[in-house]
PDB file of C-alpha atoms in Angstrom:
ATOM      1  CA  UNK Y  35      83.281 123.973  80.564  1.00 45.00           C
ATOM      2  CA  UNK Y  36      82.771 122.708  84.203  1.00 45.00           C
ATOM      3  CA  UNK Y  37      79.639 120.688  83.296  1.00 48.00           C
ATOM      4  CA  UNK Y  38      81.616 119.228  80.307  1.00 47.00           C
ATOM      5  CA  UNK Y  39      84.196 118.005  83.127  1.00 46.00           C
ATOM      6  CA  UNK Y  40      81.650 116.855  86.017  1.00 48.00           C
ATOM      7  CA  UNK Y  41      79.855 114.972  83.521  1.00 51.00           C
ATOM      8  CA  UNK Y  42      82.969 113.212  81.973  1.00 58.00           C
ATOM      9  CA  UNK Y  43      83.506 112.110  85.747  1.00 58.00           C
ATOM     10  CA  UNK Y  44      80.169 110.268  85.811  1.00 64.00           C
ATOM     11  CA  UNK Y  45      80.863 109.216  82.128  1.00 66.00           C
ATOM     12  CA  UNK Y  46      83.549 106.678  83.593  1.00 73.00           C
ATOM     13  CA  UNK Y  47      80.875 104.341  84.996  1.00 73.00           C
ATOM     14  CA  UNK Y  48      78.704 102.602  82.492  1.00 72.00           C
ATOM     15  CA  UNK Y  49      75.213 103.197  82.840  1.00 70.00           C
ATOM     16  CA  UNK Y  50      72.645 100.053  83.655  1.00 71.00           C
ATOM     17  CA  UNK Y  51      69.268 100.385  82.988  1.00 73.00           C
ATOM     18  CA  UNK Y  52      69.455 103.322  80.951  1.00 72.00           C
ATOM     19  CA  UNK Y  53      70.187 106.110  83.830  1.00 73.00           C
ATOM     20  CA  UNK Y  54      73.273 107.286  85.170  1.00 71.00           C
ATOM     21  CA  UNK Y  55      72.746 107.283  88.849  1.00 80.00           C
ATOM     22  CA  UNK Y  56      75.145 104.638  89.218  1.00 80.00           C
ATOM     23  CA  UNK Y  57      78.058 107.092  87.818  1.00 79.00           C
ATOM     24  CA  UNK Y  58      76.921 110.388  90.232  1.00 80.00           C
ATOM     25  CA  UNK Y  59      76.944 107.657  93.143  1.00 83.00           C
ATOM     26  CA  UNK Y  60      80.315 106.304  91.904  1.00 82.00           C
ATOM     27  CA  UNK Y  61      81.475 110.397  92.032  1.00 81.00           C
ATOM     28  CA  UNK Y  62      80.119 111.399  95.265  1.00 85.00           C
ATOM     29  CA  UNK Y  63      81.460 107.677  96.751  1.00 85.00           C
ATOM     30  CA  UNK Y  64      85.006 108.419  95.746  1.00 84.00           C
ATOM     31  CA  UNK Y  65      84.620 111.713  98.154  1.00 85.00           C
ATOM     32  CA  UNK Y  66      82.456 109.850 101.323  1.00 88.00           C
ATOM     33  CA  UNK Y  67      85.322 107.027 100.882  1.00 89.00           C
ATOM     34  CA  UNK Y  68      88.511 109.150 102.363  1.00 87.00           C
ATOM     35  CA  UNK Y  69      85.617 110.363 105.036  1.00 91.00           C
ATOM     36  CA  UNK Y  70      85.504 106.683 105.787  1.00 89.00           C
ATOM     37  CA  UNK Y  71      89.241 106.141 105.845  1.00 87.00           C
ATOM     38  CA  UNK Y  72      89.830 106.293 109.615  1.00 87.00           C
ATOM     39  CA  UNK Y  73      87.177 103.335 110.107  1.00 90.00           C
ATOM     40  CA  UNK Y  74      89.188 101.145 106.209  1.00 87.00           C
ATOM     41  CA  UNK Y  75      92.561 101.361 107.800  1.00 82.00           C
ATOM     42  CA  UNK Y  76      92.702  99.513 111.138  1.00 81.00           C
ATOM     43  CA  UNK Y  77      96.303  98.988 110.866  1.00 78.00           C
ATOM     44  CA  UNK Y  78      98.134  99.272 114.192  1.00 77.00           C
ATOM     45  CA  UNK Y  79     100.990 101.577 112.747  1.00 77.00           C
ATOM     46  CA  UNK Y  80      99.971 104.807 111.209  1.00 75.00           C
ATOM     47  CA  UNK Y  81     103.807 106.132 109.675  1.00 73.00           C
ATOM     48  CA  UNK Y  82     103.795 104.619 106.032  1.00 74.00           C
ATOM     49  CA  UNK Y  83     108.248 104.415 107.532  1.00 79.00           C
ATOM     50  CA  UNK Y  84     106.770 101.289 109.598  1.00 77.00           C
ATOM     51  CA  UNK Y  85     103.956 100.019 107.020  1.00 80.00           C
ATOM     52  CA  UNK Y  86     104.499  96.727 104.998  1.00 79.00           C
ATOM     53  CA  UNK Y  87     105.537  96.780 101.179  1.00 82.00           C
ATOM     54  CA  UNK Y  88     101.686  95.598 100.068  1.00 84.00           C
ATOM     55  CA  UNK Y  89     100.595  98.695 101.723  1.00 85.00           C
ATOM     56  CA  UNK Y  90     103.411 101.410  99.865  1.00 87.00           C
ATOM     57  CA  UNK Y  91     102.556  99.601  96.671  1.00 90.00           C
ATOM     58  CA  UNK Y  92      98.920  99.893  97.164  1.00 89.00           C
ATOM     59  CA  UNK Y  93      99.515 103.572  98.071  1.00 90.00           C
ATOM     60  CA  UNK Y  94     101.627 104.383  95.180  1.00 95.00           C
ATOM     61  CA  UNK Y  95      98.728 102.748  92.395  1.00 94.00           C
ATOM     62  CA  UNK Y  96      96.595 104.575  94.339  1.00 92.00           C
ATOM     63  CA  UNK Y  97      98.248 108.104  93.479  1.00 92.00           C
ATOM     64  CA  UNK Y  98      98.641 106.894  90.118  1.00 92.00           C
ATOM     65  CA  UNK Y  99      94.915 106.202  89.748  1.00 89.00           C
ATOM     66  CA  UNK Y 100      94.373 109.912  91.540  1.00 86.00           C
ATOM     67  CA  UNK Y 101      96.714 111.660  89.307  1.00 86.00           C
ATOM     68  CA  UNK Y 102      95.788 109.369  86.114  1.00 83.00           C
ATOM     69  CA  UNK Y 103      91.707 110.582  86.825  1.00 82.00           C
ATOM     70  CA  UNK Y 104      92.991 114.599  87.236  1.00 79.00           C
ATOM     71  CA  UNK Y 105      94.575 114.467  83.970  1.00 77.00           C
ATOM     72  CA  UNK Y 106      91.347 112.935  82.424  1.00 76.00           C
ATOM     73  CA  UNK Y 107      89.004 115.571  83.971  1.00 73.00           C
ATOM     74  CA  UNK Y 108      91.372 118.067  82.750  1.00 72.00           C
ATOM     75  CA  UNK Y 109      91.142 116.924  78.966  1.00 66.00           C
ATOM     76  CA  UNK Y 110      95.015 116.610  78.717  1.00 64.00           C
ATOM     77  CA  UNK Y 111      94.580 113.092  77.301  1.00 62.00           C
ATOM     78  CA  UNK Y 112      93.039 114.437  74.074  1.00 63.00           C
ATOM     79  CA  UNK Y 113      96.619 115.637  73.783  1.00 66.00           C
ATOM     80  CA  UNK Y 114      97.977 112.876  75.225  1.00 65.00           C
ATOM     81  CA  UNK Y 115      96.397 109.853  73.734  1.00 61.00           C
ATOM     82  CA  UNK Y 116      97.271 110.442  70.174  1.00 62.00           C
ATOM     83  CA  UNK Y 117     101.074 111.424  70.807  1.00 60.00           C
ATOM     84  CA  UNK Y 118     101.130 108.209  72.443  1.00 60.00           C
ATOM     85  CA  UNK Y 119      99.231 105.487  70.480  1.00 57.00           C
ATOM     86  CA  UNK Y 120      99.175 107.424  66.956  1.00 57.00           C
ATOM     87  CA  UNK Y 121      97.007 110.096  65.486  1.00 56.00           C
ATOM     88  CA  UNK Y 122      94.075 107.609  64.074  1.00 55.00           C
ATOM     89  CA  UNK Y 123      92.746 106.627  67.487  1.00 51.00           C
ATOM     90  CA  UNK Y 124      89.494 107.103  69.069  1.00 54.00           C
ATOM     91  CA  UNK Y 125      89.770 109.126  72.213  1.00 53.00           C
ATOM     92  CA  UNK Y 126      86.451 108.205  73.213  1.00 63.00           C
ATOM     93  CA  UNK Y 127      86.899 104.979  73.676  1.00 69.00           C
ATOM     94  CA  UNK Y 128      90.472 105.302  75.143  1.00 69.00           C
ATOM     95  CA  UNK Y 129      89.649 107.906  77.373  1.00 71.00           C
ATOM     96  CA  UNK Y 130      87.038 105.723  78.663  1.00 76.00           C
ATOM     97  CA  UNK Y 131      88.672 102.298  78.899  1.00 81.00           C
ATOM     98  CA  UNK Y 132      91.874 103.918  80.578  1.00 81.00           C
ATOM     99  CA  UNK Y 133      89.064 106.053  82.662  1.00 81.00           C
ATOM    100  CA  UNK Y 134      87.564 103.075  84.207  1.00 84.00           C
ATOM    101  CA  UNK Y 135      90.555 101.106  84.897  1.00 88.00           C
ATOM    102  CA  UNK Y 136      91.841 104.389  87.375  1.00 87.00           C
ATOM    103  CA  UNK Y 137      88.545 104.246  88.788  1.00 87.00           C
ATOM    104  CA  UNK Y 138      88.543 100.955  89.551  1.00 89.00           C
ATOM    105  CA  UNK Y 139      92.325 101.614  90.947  1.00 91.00           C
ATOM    106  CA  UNK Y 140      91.007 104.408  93.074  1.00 90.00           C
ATOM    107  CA  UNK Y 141      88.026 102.344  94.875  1.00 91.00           C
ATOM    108  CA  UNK Y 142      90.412  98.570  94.998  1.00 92.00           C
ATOM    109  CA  UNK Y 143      93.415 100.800  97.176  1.00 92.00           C
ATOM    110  CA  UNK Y 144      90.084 101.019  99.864  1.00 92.00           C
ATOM    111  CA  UNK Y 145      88.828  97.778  99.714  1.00 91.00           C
ATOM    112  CA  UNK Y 146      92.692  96.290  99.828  1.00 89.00           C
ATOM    113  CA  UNK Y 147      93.492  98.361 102.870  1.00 87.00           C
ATOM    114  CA  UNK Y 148      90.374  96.985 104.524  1.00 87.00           C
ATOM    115  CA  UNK Y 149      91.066  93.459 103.554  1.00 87.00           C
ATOM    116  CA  UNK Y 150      94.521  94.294 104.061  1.00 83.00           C
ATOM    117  CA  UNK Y 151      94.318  95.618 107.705  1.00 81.00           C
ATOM    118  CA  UNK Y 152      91.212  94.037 108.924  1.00 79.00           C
ATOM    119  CA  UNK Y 153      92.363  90.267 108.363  1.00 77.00           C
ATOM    120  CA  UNK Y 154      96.174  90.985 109.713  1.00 76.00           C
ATOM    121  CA  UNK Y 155      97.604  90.461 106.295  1.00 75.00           C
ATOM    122  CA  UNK Y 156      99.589  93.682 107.226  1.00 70.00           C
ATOM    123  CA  UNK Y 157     103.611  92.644 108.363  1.00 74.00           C
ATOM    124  CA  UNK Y 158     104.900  95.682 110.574  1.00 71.00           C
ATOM    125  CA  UNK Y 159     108.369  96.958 111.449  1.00 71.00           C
ATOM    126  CA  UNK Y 160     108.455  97.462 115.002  1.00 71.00           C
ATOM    127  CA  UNK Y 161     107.938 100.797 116.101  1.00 68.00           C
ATOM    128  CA  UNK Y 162     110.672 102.545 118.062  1.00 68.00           C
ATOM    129  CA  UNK Y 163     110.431 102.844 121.870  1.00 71.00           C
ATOM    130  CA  UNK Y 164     110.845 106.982 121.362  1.00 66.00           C
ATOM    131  CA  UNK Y 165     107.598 106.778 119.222  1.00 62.00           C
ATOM    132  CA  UNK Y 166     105.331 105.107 120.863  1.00 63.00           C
ATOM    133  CA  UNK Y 167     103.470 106.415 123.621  1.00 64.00           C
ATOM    134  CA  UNK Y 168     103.827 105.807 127.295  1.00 58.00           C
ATOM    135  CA  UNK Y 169     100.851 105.014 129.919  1.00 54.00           C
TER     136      UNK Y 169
END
């Protein structure tokens, strides 16, 4: 039952060439990515009270695309799917299609925060005196 779900995980990217190295990198990149996190988002405020709006809507896809990728690893769109779009549906292919959309969600919020902090696209509210630290 685990295997079933690890391997649905790496079923999300397509295979090229014939292997599927490209989907176990894809799986084990989506962990090393929030690793990287403190070295994506250079932004010079940390409290999402103070962000700009790009970055709380980038945030809130981003939890979609998290929460959208448990519920397919957790086979809850086999019940989901067909409630939703009609009984005569593949789930294959839907699982799949709405599978690699999340997953490209999940991996764009961390290249938008680094494009979005690195190249000062980011617009601030000022930080509060009583916040910020003194030297």
């Amino acid at each position: 039952m685990v295997l079933h779900r690890v391997l649905r995980i790496v079923r999300m990217v397509p295979s090229f060439a014939g292997t599927a190295v490209w989907g176990v990198i894809a799986m084990f990149g989506s962990i090393a990515v929030l690793f990287a996190l403190p070295w994506i988002d250079v932004g010079p405020v940390k409290s999402i009270r103070y962000r700009g709006t790009g970055y709380k809507v980038g945030l809130a896809v981003f939890v979609i695309a998290f929460l959208s990728l448990m519920l397919i690893g957790t086979d809850l769109t086999d019940e989901l799917f067909p409630k939703l779009f009609g009984a005569d549906i593949d789930l294959t292919t839907w699982d799949n299609v709405f599978g690699r959309i999340m997953t490209l969600a999940y991996f764009g919020f961390f290249v938008f925060l680094g494009l979005y902090t690195h190249l000062g696209w980011e617009k601030t509210k000022p930080v509060p005196e009583r916040v910020t630290t003194h030297d």
